[in-house]
XYZ file of C-alpha atoms in Angstrom:
649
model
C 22.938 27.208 -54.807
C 20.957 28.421 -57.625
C 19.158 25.174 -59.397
C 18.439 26.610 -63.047
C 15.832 25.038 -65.137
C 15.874 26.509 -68.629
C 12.441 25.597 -70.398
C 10.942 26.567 -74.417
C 12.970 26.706 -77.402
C 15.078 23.143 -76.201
C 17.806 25.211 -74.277
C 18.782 22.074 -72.487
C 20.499 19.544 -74.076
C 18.310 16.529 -74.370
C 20.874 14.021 -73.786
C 22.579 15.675 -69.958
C 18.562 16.613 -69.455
C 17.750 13.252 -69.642
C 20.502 11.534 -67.355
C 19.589 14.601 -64.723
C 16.453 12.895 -64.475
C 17.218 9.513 -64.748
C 19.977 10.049 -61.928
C 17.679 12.162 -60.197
C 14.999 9.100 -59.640
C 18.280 6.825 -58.560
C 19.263 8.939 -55.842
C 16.083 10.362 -54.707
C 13.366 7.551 -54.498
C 11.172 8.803 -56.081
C 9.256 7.514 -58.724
C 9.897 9.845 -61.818
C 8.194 9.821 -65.360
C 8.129 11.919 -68.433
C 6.784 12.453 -71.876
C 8.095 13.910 -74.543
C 5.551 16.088 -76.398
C 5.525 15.211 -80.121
C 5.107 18.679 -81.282
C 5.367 19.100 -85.242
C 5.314 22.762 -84.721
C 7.977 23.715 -81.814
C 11.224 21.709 -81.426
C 11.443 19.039 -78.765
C 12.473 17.922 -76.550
C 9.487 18.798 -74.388
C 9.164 17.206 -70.749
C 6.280 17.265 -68.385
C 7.087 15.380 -64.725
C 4.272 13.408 -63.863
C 5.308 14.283 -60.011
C 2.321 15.806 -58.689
C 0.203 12.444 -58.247
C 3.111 10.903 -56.762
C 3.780 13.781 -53.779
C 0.066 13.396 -52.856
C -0.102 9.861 -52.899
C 3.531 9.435 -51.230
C 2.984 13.149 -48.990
C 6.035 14.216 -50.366
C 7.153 17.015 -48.432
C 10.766 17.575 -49.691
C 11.922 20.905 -51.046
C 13.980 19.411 -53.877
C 10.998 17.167 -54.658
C 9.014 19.927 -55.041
C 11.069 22.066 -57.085
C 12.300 19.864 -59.431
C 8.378 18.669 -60.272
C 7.148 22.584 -59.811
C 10.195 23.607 -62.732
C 9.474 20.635 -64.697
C 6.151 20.978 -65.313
C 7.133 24.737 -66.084
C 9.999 23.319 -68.495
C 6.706 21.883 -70.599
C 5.951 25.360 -71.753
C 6.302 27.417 -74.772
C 7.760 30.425 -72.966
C 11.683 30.872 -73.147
C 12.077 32.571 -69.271
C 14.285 30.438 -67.271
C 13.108 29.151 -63.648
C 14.697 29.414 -60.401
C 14.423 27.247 -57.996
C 16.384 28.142 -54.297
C 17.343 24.905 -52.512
C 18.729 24.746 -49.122
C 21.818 22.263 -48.219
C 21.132 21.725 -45.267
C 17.807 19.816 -46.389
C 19.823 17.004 -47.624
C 22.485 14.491 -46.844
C 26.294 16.035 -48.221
C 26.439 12.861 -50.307
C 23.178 13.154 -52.136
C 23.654 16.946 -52.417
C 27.082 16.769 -53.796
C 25.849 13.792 -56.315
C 22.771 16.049 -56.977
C 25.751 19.374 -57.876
C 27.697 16.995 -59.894
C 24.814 16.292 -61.983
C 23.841 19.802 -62.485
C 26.967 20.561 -63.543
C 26.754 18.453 -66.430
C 23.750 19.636 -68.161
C 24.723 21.608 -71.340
C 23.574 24.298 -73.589
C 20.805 22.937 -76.198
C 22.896 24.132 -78.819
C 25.430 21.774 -78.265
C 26.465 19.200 -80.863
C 26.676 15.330 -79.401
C 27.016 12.108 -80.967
C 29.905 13.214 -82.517
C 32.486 11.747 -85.259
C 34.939 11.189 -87.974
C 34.352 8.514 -90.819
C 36.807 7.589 -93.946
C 34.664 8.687 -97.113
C 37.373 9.062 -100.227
C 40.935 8.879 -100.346
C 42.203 9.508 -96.869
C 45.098 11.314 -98.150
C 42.901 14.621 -98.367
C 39.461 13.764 -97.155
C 37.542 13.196 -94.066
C 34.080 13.016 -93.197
C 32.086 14.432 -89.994
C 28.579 13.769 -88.449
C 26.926 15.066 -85.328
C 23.682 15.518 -84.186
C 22.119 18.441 -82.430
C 18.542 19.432 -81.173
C 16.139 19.983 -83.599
C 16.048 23.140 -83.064
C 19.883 23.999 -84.531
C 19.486 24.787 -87.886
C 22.724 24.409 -89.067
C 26.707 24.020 -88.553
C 30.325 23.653 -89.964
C 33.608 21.717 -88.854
C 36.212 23.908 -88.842
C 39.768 22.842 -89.149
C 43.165 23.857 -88.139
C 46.758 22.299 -89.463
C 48.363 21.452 -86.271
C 48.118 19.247 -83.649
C 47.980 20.925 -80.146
C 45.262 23.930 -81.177
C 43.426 25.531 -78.563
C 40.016 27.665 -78.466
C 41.827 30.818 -79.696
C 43.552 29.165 -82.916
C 39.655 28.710 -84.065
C 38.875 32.536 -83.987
C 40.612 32.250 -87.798
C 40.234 28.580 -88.690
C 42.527 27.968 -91.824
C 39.586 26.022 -92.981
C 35.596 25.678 -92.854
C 33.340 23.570 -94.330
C 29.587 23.824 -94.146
C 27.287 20.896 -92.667
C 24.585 19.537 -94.756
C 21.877 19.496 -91.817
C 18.763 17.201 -92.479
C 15.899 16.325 -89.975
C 15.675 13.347 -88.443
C 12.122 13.060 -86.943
C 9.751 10.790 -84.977
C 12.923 8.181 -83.652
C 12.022 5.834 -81.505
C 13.553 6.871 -78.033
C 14.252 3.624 -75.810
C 12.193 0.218 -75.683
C 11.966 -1.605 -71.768
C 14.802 -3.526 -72.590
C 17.186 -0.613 -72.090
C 16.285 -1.171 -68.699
C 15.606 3.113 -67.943
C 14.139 3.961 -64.839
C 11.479 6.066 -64.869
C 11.607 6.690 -68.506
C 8.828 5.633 -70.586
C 9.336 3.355 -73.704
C 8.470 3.859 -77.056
C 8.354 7.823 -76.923
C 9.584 9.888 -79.622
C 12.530 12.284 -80.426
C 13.415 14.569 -83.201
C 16.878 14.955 -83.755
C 19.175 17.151 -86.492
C 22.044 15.135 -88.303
C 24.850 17.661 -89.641
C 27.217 16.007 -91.709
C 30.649 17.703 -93.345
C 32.982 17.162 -95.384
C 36.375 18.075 -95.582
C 38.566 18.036 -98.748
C 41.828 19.119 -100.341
C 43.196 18.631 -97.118
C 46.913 17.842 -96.934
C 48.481 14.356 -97.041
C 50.197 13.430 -93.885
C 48.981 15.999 -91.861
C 47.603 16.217 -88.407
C 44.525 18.831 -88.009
C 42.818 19.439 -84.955
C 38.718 20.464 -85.815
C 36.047 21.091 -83.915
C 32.121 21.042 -85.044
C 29.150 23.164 -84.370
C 28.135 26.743 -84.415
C 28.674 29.967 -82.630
C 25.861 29.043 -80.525
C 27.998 25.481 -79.358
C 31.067 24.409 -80.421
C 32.450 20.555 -79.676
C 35.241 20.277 -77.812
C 38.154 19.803 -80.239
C 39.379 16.743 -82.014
C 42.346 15.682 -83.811
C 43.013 13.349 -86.713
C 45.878 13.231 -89.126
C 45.587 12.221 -92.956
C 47.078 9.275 -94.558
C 50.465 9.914 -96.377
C 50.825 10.240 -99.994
C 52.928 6.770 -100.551
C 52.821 3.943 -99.565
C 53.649 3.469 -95.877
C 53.173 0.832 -92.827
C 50.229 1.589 -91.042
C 47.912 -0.063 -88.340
C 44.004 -0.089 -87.725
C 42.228 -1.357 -84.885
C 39.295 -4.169 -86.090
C 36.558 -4.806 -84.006
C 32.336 -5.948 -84.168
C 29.730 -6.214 -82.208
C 29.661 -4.029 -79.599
C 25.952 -5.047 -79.412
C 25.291 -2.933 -76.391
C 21.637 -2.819 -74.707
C 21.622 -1.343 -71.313
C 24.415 0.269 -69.311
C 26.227 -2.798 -68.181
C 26.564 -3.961 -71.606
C 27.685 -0.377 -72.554
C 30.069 -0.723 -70.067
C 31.817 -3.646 -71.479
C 32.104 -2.198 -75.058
C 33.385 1.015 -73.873
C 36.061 -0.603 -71.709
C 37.157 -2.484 -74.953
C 37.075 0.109 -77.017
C 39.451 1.890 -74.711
C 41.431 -0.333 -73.691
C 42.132 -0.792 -77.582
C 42.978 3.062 -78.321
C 45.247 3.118 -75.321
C 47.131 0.395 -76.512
C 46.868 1.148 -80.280
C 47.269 5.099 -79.861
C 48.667 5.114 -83.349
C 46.127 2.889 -85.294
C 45.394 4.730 -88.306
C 41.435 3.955 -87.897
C 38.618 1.549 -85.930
C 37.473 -0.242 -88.136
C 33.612 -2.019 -86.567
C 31.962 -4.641 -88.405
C 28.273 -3.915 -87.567
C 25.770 -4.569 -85.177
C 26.892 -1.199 -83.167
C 23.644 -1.479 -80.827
C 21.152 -4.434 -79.978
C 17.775 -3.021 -80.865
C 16.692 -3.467 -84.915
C 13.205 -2.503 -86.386
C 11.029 0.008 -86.762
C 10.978 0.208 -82.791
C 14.230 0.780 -82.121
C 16.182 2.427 -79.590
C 18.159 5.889 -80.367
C 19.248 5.812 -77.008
C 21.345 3.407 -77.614
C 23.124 4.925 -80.871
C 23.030 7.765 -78.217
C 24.983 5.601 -75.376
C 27.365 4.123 -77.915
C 28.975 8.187 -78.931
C 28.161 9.237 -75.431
C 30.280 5.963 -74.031
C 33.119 6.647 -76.051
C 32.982 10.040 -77.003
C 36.476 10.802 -76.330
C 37.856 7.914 -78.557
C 35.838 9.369 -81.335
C 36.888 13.043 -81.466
C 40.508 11.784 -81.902
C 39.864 8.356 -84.237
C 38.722 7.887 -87.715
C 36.093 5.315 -87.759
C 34.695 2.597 -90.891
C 31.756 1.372 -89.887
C 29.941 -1.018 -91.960
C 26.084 -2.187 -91.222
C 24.830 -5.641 -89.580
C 21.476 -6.750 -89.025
C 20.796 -5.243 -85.652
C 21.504 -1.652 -87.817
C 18.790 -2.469 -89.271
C 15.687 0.235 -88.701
C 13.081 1.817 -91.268
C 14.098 5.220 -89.786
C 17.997 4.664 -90.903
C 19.072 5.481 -87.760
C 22.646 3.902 -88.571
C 22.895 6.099 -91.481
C 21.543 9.398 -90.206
C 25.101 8.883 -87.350
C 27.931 8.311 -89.935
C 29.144 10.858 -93.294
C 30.390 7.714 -95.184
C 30.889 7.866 -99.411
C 27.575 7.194 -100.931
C 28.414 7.110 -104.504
C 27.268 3.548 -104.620
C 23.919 4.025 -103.914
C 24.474 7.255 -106.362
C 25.576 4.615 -109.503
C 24.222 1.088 -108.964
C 22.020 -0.263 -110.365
C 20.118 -1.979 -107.792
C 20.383 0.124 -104.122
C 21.012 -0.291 -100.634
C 17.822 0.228 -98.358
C 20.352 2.885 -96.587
C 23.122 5.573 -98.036
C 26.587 4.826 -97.007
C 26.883 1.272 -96.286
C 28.643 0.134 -99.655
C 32.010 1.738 -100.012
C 35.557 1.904 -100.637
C 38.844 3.569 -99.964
C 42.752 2.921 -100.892
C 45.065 3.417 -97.858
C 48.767 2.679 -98.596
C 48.936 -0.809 -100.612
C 45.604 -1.763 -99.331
C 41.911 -1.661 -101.427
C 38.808 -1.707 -98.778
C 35.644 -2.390 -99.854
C 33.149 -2.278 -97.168
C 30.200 -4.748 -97.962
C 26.636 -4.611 -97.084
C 25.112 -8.129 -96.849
C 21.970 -6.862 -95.391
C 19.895 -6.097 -98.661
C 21.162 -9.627 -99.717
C 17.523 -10.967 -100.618
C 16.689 -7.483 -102.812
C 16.460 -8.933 -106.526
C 19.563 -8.233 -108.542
C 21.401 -6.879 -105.519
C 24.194 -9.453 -105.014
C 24.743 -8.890 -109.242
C 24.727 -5.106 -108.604
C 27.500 -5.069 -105.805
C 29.534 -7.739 -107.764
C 29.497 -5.006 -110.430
C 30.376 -1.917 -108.208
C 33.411 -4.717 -106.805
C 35.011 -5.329 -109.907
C 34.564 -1.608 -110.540
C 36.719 -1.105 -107.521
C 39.733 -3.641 -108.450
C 39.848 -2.057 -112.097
C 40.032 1.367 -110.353
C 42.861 0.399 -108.289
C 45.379 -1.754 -110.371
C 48.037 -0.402 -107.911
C 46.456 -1.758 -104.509
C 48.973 -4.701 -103.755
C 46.185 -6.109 -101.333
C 42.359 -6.501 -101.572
C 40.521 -6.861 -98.013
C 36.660 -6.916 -97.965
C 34.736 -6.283 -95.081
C 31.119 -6.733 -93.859
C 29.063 -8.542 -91.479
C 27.152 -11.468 -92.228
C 29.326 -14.705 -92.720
C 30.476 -15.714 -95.654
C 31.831 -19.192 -93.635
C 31.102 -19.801 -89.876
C 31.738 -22.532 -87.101
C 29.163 -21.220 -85.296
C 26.245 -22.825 -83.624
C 23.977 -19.752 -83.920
C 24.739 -18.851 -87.660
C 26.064 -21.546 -89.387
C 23.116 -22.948 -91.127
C 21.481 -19.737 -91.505
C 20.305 -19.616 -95.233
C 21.142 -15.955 -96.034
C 24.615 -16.627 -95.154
C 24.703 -19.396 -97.573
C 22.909 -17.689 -100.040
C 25.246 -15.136 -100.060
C 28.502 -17.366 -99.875
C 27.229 -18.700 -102.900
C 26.672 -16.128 -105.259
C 29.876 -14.059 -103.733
C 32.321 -16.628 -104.018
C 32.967 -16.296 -107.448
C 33.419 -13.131 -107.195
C 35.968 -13.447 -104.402
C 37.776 -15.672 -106.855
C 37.747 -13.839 -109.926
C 39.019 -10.378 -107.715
C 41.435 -12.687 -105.818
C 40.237 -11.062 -102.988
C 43.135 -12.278 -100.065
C 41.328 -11.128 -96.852
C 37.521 -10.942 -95.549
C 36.927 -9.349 -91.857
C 33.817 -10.701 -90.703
C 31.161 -10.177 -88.003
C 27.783 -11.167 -86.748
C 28.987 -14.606 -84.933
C 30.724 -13.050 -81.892
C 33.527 -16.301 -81.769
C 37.094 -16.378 -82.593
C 37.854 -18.247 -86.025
C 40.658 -18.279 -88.544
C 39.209 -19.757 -92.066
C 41.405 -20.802 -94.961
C 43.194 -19.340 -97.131
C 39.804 -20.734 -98.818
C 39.904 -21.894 -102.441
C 36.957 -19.879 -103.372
C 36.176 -21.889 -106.764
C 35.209 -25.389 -104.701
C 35.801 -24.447 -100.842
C 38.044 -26.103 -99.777
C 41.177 -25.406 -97.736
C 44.647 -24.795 -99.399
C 46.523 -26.977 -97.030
C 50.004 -26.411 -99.049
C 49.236 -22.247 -98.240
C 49.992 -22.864 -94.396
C 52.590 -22.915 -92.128
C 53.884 -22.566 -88.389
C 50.752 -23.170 -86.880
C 51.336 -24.150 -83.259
C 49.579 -27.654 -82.155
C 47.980 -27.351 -78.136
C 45.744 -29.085 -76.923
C 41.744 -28.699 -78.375
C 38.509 -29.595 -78.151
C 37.698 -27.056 -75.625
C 35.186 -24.125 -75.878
C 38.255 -21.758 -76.185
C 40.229 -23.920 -78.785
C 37.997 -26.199 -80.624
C 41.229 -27.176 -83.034
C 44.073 -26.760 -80.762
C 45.589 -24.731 -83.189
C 47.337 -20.993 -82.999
C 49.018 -18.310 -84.420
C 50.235 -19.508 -88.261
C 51.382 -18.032 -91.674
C 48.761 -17.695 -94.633
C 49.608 -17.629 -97.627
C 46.771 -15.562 -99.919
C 48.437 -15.570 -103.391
C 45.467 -18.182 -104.200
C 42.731 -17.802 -102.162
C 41.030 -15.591 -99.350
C 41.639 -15.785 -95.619
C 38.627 -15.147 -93.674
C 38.331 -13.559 -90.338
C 36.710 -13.261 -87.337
C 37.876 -12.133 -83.870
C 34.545 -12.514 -81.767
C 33.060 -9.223 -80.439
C 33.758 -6.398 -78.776
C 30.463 -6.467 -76.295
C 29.387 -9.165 -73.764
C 26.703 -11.048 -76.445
C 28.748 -14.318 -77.248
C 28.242 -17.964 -79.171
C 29.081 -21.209 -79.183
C 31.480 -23.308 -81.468
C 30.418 -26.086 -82.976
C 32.435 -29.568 -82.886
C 33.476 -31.510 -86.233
C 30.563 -34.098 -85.868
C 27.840 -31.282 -85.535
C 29.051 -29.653 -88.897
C 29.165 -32.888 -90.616
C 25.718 -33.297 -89.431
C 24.385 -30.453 -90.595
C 25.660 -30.491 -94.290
C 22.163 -30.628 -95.970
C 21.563 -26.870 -94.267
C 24.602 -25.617 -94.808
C 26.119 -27.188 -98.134
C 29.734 -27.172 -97.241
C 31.469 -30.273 -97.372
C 34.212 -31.115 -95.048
C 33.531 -27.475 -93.350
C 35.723 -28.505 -90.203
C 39.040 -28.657 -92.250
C 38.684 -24.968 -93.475
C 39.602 -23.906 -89.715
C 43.098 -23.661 -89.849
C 43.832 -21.774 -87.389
C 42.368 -21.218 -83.927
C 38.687 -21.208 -83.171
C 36.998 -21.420 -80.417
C 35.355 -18.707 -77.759
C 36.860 -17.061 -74.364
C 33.626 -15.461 -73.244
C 35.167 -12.028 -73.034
C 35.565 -9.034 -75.481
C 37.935 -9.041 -77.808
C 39.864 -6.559 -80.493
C 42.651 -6.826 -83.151
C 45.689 -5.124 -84.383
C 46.177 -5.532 -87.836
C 49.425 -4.159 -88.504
C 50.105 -3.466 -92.661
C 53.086 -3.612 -94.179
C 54.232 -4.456 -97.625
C 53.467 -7.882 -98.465
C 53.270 -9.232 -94.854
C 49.934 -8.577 -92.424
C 50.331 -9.180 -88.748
C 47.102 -9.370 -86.479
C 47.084 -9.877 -82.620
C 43.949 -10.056 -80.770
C 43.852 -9.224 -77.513
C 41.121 -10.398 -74.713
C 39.790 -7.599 -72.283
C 39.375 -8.591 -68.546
C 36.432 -7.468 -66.097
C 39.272 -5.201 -64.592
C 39.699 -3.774 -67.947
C 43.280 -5.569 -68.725
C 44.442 -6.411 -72.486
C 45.433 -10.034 -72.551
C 47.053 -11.349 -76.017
C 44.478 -14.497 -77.456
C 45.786 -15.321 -80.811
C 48.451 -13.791 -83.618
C 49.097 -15.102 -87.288
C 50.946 -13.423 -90.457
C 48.980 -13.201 -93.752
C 51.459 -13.204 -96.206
C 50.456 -11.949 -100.111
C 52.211 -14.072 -102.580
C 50.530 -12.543 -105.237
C 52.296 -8.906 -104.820
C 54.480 -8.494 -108.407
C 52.859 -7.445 -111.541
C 53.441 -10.617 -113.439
C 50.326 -12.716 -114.183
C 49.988 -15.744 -112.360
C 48.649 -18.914 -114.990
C 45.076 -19.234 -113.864
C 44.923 -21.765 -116.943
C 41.395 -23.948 -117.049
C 43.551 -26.278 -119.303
C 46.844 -26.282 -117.079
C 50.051 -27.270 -119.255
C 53.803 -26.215 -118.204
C 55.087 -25.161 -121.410
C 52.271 -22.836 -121.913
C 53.247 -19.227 -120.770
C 51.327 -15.789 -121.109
C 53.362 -12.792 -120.233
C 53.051 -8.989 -120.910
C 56.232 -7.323 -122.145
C 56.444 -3.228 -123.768
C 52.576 -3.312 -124.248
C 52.214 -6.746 -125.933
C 50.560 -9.791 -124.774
C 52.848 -12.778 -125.684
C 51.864 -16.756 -125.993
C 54.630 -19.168 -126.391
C 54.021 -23.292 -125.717
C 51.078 -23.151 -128.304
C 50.071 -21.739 -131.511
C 46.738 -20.139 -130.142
C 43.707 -19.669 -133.014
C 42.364 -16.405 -131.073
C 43.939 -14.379 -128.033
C 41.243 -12.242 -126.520
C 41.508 -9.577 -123.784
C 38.794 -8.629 -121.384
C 38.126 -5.934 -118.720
C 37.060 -7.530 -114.978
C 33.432 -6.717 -116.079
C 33.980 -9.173 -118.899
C 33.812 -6.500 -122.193
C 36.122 -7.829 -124.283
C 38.464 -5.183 -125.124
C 40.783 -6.676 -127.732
C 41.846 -10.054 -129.949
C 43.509 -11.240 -132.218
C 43.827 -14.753 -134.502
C 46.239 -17.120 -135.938
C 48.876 -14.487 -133.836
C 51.521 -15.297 -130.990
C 51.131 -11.707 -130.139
C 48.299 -9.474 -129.312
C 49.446 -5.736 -128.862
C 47.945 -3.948 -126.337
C 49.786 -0.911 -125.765
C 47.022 2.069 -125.930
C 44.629 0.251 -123.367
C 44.309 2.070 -120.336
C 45.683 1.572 -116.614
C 44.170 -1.767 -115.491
C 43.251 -4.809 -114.547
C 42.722 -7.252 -117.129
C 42.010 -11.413 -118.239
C 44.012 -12.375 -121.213
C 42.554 -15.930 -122.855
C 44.294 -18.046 -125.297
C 42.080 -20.935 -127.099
C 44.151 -23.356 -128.921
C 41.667 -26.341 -130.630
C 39.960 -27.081 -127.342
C 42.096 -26.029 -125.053
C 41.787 -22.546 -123.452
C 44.346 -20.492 -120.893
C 43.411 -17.737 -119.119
C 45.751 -15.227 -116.577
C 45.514 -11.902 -115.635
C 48.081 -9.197 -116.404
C 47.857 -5.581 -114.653
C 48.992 -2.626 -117.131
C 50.326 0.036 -115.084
């Protein structure tokens, strides 16, 4: 066998270099280390075994040992020749030296693109974004695409279409901390990296492509994804958070749930995760384990769409969350007050279903909370059509958690977003951050408090254990009136504890919700394994199963409910501050109509609150050249006011 060590311009690919070594250490003894030469200059990944002490010290004597130290050191170099090192068989046990094969086998070109995936950014319909990295030494890249479903190598010698990469670098990340538990690799170095993201438009509706990304130096293998139809459909995505993975056992558990959700769910339209990908936060984080967390699930990747949105363990001054994902960043592009990173405010319309993915994170920035209550109504009055309204983020908004529930920046945020929820009528908000199973409300956003009359069919077990602190499961909602708010634990091994009714009444100076145990109407509690949902869409009905992953990797089903939109017609629903039966505000052929009262001033206003039109002493208030929208029609009579909202389509 010919052992080839390829040294200079980063011919190896960092990440199979790296495991070589690491694997190398396991099944060798011997005590391996290497730095990575921060070179501004020439592109690293640069390695230097510090062997030589060791095979004095230890009399090291081995032929392998000596080789693989002898080539390293070499690898350090400027020069591009390749080494060759000889090695003998019969030197070594047949299982180490067909471990030792395998792993040489695996190393791959340093041109190769890793860390590889799709994201929703736009209208699904004809749009989808791509990131990768690469070595810092690959300049640039493209995806190219090709419209069907089973396309080999050959159908990419004439893609049907090509878009370029915008390729930025991404220096100086922090490599791995002691936590990530890496033999023989030292902590705290650092890696320069290039993120390539693409994107693809004008694509077809309801189409499957297969793509692949790189250069003609190294190509991906290919992927396949297929766009969103051009009505409105049933479709399913797969909702998980929290992987929250640190070292390779915890890896382990978030890839197994990951694919044990794709196998099952092999026609979910898209994964959505909820944040907190990886453990490490900060400024001395760990790439290694954005690294592990594509490597680990690589193969899901190629072939699903993902919407990610950012938690707190994201959270890094080098934006290492953001460099990994080719999400919309027009918010950051518009508002008026910014997210510390691109990408983690956005929206998109699939079928009868608006998404706005939140970030919670900048939540203490001054006038951020106003800014993305601004860019929210922006996104209901854009979308007048979208039957449903689902926001999703990470922090709480309302918890039953031990860790989180008194946490002030949840509060502080549940406070100044409520309103919002209720004036938007958003119906559901997919949560993260408290790794626990909990089904909240629907919530009557205005005073918090639980709209018992809006559910029905809940099943009655037995409670008050850790799994099912309520003894309550499955159930309809009913969301015409308020917002149902979700959580379905996490998808990694990091897990909390419920709280009991007593310990949330005692804590309702920190948290300032009164009554907080009767807004769990549904099943809460914690199983101490993973956990994923199906959220199936269709019309005005949602179905969601969550399913519990064993340690041998089996789907078990936990919980299942219905959320039901009562709220789906056009008509305006009375949302009257002065509530009276007789008193009815419709919209007929462009004209606002009042009946029940003789109104002194009818007055329409946009969701930003610009009044757009009024009228006094009238019954009527025509209205018939505003434009598609969502609007709040008030009628004042003496004291009394009524408000509703009408949509103009």
């Amino acid at each position: 066998m010919k052992f080839l060590i390829y040294n200079g311009q980063c011919t190896i690919f960092w990440l199979s270099y790296f495991n070589l070594f690491r694997a190398l250490k396991a099944q060798f003894s011997v005590i391996l280390s290497y730095s990575i030469q921060n070179n501004p200059v020439i592109p690293p990944p640069y390695f230097r075994i510090e062997i030589i002490k060791h095979m004095i010290t230890m009399n090291i004597k081995s032929n392998l040992l000596k080789s693989v130290a002898l080539s390293s050191l070499l690898f350090s170099a400027v020069t591009a020749n390749a080494q060759f090192s000889s090695l003998n068989p019969a030197d070594f046990s047949v299982p180490s030296w067909t471990k030792l094969c395998r792993m040489a086998n695996a190393l791959q070109d340093g041109n190769q693109p890793y860390s590889i995936n799709m994201t929703i950014n736009g209208d699904p319909r004809s749009r989808m974004g791509f990131a990768w990295f690469t070595n810092k030494s690959v300049t640039n890249g493209v995806v190219q695409l090709v419209a069907k479903a089973d396309a080999k190598e050959s159908d990419f010698n004439t893609p049907q279409l090509v878009f370029n990469a915008t390729s930025t670098d991404v220096d100086n990340l922090n490599y791995s901390i002691d936590r990530n538990n890496l033999e023989g690799i030292t902590p705290n170095q650092k890696v320069s990296y290039r993120s390539h993201k693409a994107l693809a438009v004008g694509l077809t509706p309801n189409t499957t492509y297969s793509y692949r990304v790189g250069s003609e130096n190294g190509w991906s293998e290919i992927g396949h994804f297929t766009t969103a139809p051009s009505t409105s459909k049933a479709f399913s995505f797969i909702y998980i958070t929290d992987t929250q993975a640190q070292n390779d056992e915890m890896f382990n558990v978030s890839q197994q749930t990951v694919h044990v959700a794709r196998n099952l769910n092999p026609d979910a339209a898209f994964l959505l995760c909820n944040g907190d990908l990886v453990e490490t936060s900060g400024s001395s984080n760990s790439e290694w384990e954005y690294e592990q967390w594509f490597e680990t699930m690589q193969d899901v990747w190629l072939d699903c769409p993902l919407v990610v949105a950012q938690g707190n363990h994201d959270k890094s001054s080098n934006s290492n969350f953001a460099h990994h994902f080719n999400t919309d960043n027009s918010y950051n592009s518009s508002a008026s007050v910014h997210t510390a990173m691109n990408g983690t405010v956005y929206s998109f319309v699939r079928g009868d279903v608006l998404f706005m993915v939140i970030n919670y994170e900048d939540w203490n920035t001054p006038g951020y909370l106003t800014s993305l209550a601004d860019w929210m109504r922006a996104q209901v009055n854009n979308n007048p059509n979208a039957k449903w309204r689902i926001a999703t983020y990470h922090k709480n908004m309302f918890t039953g958690s031990k860790s989180h529930q008194d946490d002030q920046d949840g509060k502080a945020v549940r406070e100044a977003m409520l309103p919002i929820f209720s004036e938007l009528d958003i119906h559901i908000a997919l949560q993260g951050h408290d790794h626990i199973y909990e089904v909240i409300g629907p919530v009557n956003n205005a005073d918090k408090t639980l709209l018992e009359d809006k559910v029905e069919h809940v099943t009655l077990v037995s409670g008050g254990e850790r799994e099912n602190m309520t003894g309550k499961t499955g159930g309809t909602f009913h969301v015409g009136e308020g917002t149902l708010y979700f959580l379905n634990n996490s998808a990694g091994r990091k897990k909390y504890e419920p709280r009991n009714e007593d310990a949330m009444e005692n804590s309702l100076s920190k948290h300032g919700v009164e009554n907080y145990w009767s807004l769990f109407s549904g099943k809460f509690g914690q199983t101490g394994e993973p956990t994923f949902s199906r959220v199936d869409v269709d019309g005005d009905n949602i179905h969601i199963a969550t399913y519990t992953v064993d340690s041998d990797g089996l789907p078990h089903l936990f919980d299942e409910f219905d959320v039901v939109n009562d709220d789906m017609s056009t008509s305006p629903t009375a949302l009257s501050t002065n509530p009276a039966d007789n008193v009815k505000i419709t919209l007929a052929n462009g004209v606002v109509n009042v009946s029940g009262i003789n109104p002194d001033t009818i007055e329409l206003f946009s969701l930003s609150g610009v009044k757009e039109a009024e009228i006094a002493n009238s019954n009527s208030l025509v209205i018939i050249n505003q434009p598609k929208g969502i609007y709040v029609v008030r009628a004042i009579s003496g004291n009394d006011m009524y408000t509703t909202k009408i949509t103009i389509d």
